[in-house]
Amino acid sequence: MFAVEVRDHVMIAHSLPSPVFGPAQGMHGATFVVDAAFYTKDLDDNGLVVDIGLALEALAEALKPLKYANLDEVPAFKSKITTTEFLCHYIWQQLRDTAKTTGLGDGGRVCRIKVSLEESHVARGWYEADI
Amino acid sequence: MFAVEVRDHVMIAHSLPSPVFGPAQGMHGATFVVDAAFYTKDLDDNGLVVDIGLALEALAEALKPLKYANLDEVPAFKSKITTTEFLCHYIWQQLRDTAKTTGLGDGGRVCRIKVSLEESHVARGWYEADI
Amino acid sequence: MFAVEVRDHVMIAHSLPSPVFGPAQGMHGATFVVDAAFYTKDLDDNGLVVDIGLALEALAEALKPLKYANLDEVPAFKSKITTTEFLCHYIWQQLRDTAKTTGLGDGGRVCRIKVSLEESHVARGWYEADI
Amino acid sequence: MFAVEVRDHVMIAHSLPSPVFGPAQGMHGATFVVDAAFYTKDLDDNGLVVDIGLALEALAEALKPLKYANLDEVPAFKSKITTTEFLCHYIWQQLRDTAKTTGLGDGGRVCRIKVSLEESHVARGWYEADI
Amino acid sequence: MFAVEVRDHVMIAHSLPSPVFGPAQGMHGATFVVDAAFYTKDLDDNGLVVDIGLALEALAEALKPLKYANLDEVPAFKSKITTTEFLCHYIWQQLRDTAKTTGLGDGGRVCRIKVSLEESHVARGWYEADI
Amino acid sequence: MFAVEVRDHVMIAHSLPSPVFGPAQGMHGATFVVDAAFYTKDLDDNGLVVDIGLALEALAEALKPLKYANLDEVPAFKSKITTTEFLCHYIWQQLRDTAKTTGLGDGGRVCRIKVSLEESHVARGWYEADI
């Protein structure tokens, strides 16, 4: 299996309103350094999984609603708890939709996506699945 | 598949008493930066794989016998060669036991664990398996 | 000059209420990975700049008011714009006070402190000065 | 599954002669930081996946034709587009051959190899497959 | 002293035509991950050294002639040996000119600049001076 | 001021026999990732601070007595407490001697050296001085 992975980041505020989150129940925030990996079984005629430039654009587009956002006020997250893991899955869904509509210019070859969010130097999460 | 991964470290001494280890046969040591990843198929009602705080505690507990230790004198490692790979598996076993006894507070959802040890900026090892 | 540097982190929310901040004027947040370096001219009888354990404790103590905080509601920051640079200086002041009151157990040998905050993989700030 | 991974690097020039590469069509270059991971199902009697020293030697040997090279003039790459992904696969093939001829001293236990190339702090690629 | 530092990168080809460079005399290349740090004695009324967005723009502008370039063909480098150190100084000069013409929107407060180029995971260079 | 910095590492065992070290009084160990920076006021005719290859050789040579060593048994460290800071200074002295005897091939231009040891992802030390 081949893959290319590109990196971007967002800086968000949110609260995690459940007792399990202890001190993180109140309004706080995070920088999420986001890695998005696209997998294909083969390379195309140009030797590519997907074009890295298009992959960076697709990731930037998927992150746009999160950039400098208060996630408690983002309509898409209403009544959701926006944990790192949840956000991995949310971004994964956006990138899957981009891939499905050939927004990656890959002719439908992308078969798997992994989205990782690093929330600090000691913790990260990811979601990975076939599309 | 979802995952969260947390990081801690240990600073140990050991010898690797077999000719294959060349200059590392004698007493030397290592800082192991340890990443432990916990995998689940789904998120719980709080949007969690496992609570990152509990994951960090479970990892710290698993590492306790290794902290500032001379592994040649740790009873659990008697007659073992404590390579990076061996230690990945040892820590993995401790975390699997924690997961099995619900020490991660995850209601038995964790289905896979990966333990990675970085021994330097140019070498690392890992063990990964379903539990 | 000798130095030891230790690392910790905070995850905060804040707004930056001035037009110069563009999209960051509203409520958003950041993970700040914080490095605190302590400088001395000489080593003590134990070969130390300062004890790394005490340095980590001093940094954790300085960061306590920022942990999972909404900086817009922290009394110490009332009417302040809590930029990365401003926070470097604020944490530097806390650590200087700790050093001055011998909280680092160094007998007054620390002569300079540097505090760095990494806000993402592409941006960081620091404040460094003699104490 | 167990794995050990070792790191080395190459600094190469190449052109990517297809319109899809935009500004990268002309002669430019890259530092590729290369990670090679070797997987085994079990550890040998010395507690090893493969000897890290031998793994580093195998990787250095595989990278020799790429060190300070202009890939446009490397015979093995004639009429190929030497993308990051293509090079992952090329290096993977070299390491597979080394493993197959027991150059890793592992007695044929290596069952899978992964080769990752980091081309910058925001982009990387990899190829991973059973051997 | 305060500082903010921002990161970008370039991927270049060049030759280093002097016997001292050994295998690097021929055409090869590098990814340079570039960090540019701007220093001020004080913060402005918004709590800033310089605006991080403007700093990123200034760095991107300084790097424009180097992006995907063959440095052997860049007019500004005619008869120059484009070592890592030389390029640090070249980029430093561009950023100094930007600072001098108030392109950083800092009202002339920037008093020192440092430019670092990481050429691999084991080597980097920098140039730092008052402006 | 110009600088180039190169990286290598050692994996050592040692004990720190003073009560101030708490759990680190007994035999334990560390991987030290070592960065050595060489400073010059100007570049030579080849555009160099020092040749990176020679700098890497000089660092490897300075680290030779520490590679896979039990520092408690290294004659040069008899009755010394081999803290991270102490070792920074020891390696600095070796590199200064190399520079003074023109082992860096720099014609005596190196005027300052910095040696940094990273002992884990959360702690490091350094020594820096003119030579």
mmCIF file of N, CA and C in Angstrom, chain A residues 1-7 35 37 39 43 45-52 56, chain D residues 18 20-21 81 83-86 88-89 119 121-129:
data_model
loop_
_atom_site.group_PDB
_atom_site.id
_atom_site.type_symbol
_atom_site.label_atom_id
_atom_site.label_comp_id
_atom_site.label_asym_id
_atom_site.label_seq_id
_atom_site.Cartn_x
_atom_site.Cartn_y
_atom_site.Cartn_z
ATOM 1 N N MET A 1 0.841 -1.206 0.000
ATOM 2 C CA MET A 1 0.000 0.000 0.000
ATOM 3 C C MET A 1 0.876 1.256 0.000
ATOM 4 N N PHE A 2 0.506 2.213 -0.839
ATOM 5 C CA PHE A 2 1.199 3.505 -0.882
ATOM 6 C C PHE A 2 0.415 4.545 -0.074
ATOM 7 N N ALA A 3 1.113 5.559 0.402
ATOM 8 C CA ALA A 3 0.423 6.669 1.065
ATOM 9 C C ALA A 3 1.226 7.946 0.917
ATOM 10 N N VAL A 4 0.517 9.090 0.881
ATOM 11 C CA VAL A 4 1.160 10.389 1.109
ATOM 12 C C VAL A 4 0.393 11.065 2.236
ATOM 13 N N GLU A 5 1.135 11.822 3.033
ATOM 14 C CA GLU A 5 0.547 12.468 4.207
ATOM 15 C C GLU A 5 0.979 13.927 4.234
ATOM 16 N N VAL A 6 0.002 14.808 4.478
ATOM 17 C CA VAL A 6 0.293 16.244 4.514
ATOM 18 C C VAL A 6 -0.159 16.831 5.850
ATOM 19 N N ARG A 7 0.428 17.960 6.212
ATOM 20 C CA ARG A 7 0.228 18.540 7.547
ATOM 21 C C ARG A 7 -0.297 19.976 7.477
ATOM 22 N N ASP A 35 -2.482 15.750 10.555
ATOM 23 C CA ASP A 35 -1.876 15.003 9.454
ATOM 24 C C ASP A 35 -2.960 14.213 8.745
ATOM 25 N N ALA A 37 -3.477 11.402 5.768
ATOM 26 C CA ALA A 37 -2.802 10.442 4.883
ATOM 27 C C ALA A 37 -3.807 9.838 3.925
ATOM 28 N N TYR A 39 -4.277 6.862 0.972
ATOM 29 C CA TYR A 39 -3.698 5.579 0.568
ATOM 30 C C TYR A 39 -4.226 5.148 -0.805
ATOM 31 N N LEU A 43 0.468 3.458 -7.981
ATOM 32 C CA LEU A 43 0.786 4.822 -8.391
ATOM 33 C C LEU A 43 0.163 5.095 -9.756
ATOM 34 N N ASP A 45 0.153 7.267 -13.572
ATOM 35 C CA ASP A 45 1.181 7.350 -14.609
ATOM 36 C C ASP A 45 2.275 8.370 -14.295
ATOM 37 N N ASN A 46 1.981 9.304 -13.390
ATOM 38 C CA ASN A 46 2.980 10.290 -13.002
ATOM 39 C C ASN A 46 3.747 9.859 -11.749
ATOM 40 N N GLY A 47 3.509 8.626 -11.296
ATOM 41 C CA GLY A 47 4.212 8.157 -10.108
ATOM 42 C C GLY A 47 3.639 8.701 -8.813
ATOM 43 N N LEU A 48 2.348 9.047 -8.836
ATOM 44 C CA LEU A 48 1.731 9.702 -7.687
ATOM 45 C C LEU A 48 0.683 8.841 -6.992
ATOM 46 N N VAL A 49 0.581 9.002 -5.676
ATOM 47 C CA VAL A 49 -0.592 8.582 -4.912
ATOM 48 C C VAL A 49 -1.666 9.619 -5.180
ATOM 49 N N VAL A 50 -1.453 10.806 -4.657
ATOM 50 C CA VAL A 50 -2.221 11.986 -5.057
ATOM 51 C C VAL A 50 -1.221 13.129 -5.098
ATOM 52 N N ASP A 51 -1.551 14.176 -5.814
ATOM 53 C CA ASP A 51 -0.685 15.346 -5.872
ATOM 54 C C ASP A 51 -0.629 15.983 -4.486
ATOM 55 N N ILE A 52 0.592 16.211 -3.963
ATOM 56 C CA ILE A 52 0.733 16.767 -2.618
ATOM 57 C C ILE A 52 0.115 18.155 -2.531
ATOM 58 N N LEU A 56 -2.791 19.099 0.137
ATOM 59 C CA LEU A 56 -2.710 20.224 1.082
ATOM 60 C C LEU A 56 -3.921 21.140 0.946
ATOM 61 N N SER D 18 6.321 16.547 -15.823
ATOM 62 C CA SER D 18 4.925 16.381 -16.234
ATOM 63 C C SER D 18 4.192 17.627 -15.759
ATOM 64 N N VAL D 20 1.552 18.163 -14.351
ATOM 65 C CA VAL D 20 0.872 18.071 -13.061
ATOM 66 C C VAL D 20 1.742 18.599 -11.918
ATOM 67 N N PHE D 21 3.072 18.649 -12.128
ATOM 68 C CA PHE D 21 3.958 19.050 -11.039
ATOM 69 C C PHE D 21 4.184 20.564 -10.957
ATOM 70 N N ILE D 81 9.502 8.873 -13.305
ATOM 71 C CA ILE D 81 9.316 10.136 -12.583
ATOM 72 C C ILE D 81 9.572 9.830 -11.114
ATOM 73 N N THR D 83 9.093 10.584 -8.048
ATOM 74 C CA THR D 83 8.328 11.170 -6.944
ATOM 75 C C THR D 83 8.731 10.524 -5.611
ATOM 76 N N THR D 84 8.312 11.162 -4.540
ATOM 77 C CA THR D 84 8.541 10.628 -3.196
ATOM 78 C C THR D 84 7.981 9.211 -3.082
ATOM 79 N N GLU D 85 6.788 9.002 -3.588
ATOM 80 C CA GLU D 85 6.141 7.689 -3.500
ATOM 81 C C GLU D 85 6.918 6.639 -4.306
ATOM 82 N N PHE D 86 7.336 7.037 -5.514
ATOM 83 C CA PHE D 86 8.121 6.126 -6.351
ATOM 84 C C PHE D 86 9.395 5.705 -5.626
ATOM 85 N N CYS D 88 9.966 5.660 -2.401
ATOM 86 C CA CYS D 88 9.613 4.755 -1.291
ATOM 87 C C CYS D 88 9.603 3.314 -1.804
ATOM 88 N N HIS D 89 8.960 3.127 -2.943
ATOM 89 C CA HIS D 89 8.835 1.785 -3.497
ATOM 90 C C HIS D 89 10.180 1.251 -3.958
ATOM 91 N N GLU D 119 9.707 14.498 3.109
ATOM 92 C CA GLU D 119 10.338 15.447 2.184
ATOM 93 C C GLU D 119 10.367 16.863 2.738
ATOM 94 N N HIS D 121 8.727 19.356 6.533
ATOM 95 C CA HIS D 121 7.982 19.252 7.795
ATOM 96 C C HIS D 121 6.477 19.155 7.570
ATOM 97 N N VAL D 122 6.016 19.276 6.326
ATOM 98 C CA VAL D 122 4.577 19.184 6.073
ATOM 99 C C VAL D 122 4.174 18.102 5.067
ATOM 100 N N ALA D 123 5.093 17.259 4.616
ATOM 101 C CA ALA D 123 4.720 16.236 3.632
ATOM 102 C C ALA D 123 5.643 15.031 3.692
ATOM 103 N N ARG D 124 5.032 13.858 3.598
ATOM 104 C CA ARG D 124 5.807 12.611 3.557
ATOM 105 C C ARG D 124 5.000 11.559 2.796
ATOM 106 N N GLY D 125 5.682 10.462 2.450
ATOM 107 C CA GLY D 125 5.014 9.363 1.777
ATOM 108 C C GLY D 125 5.581 8.053 2.277
ATOM 109 N N TRP D 126 4.886 6.954 2.010
ATOM 110 C CA TRP D 126 5.432 5.652 2.403
ATOM 111 C C TRP D 126 4.876 4.539 1.534
ATOM 112 N N TYR D 127 5.607 3.418 1.516
ATOM 113 C CA TYR D 127 5.139 2.198 0.875
ATOM 114 C C TYR D 127 5.347 1.064 1.859
ATOM 115 N N GLU D 128 4.334 0.223 2.009
ATOM 116 C CA GLU D 128 4.358 -0.834 3.016
ATOM 117 C C GLU D 128 3.704 -2.068 2.424
ATOM 118 N N ALA D 129 4.388 -3.226 2.567
ATOM 119 C CA ALA D 129 3.819 -4.458 2.022
ATOM 120 C C ALA D 129 4.519 -5.670 2.629
#
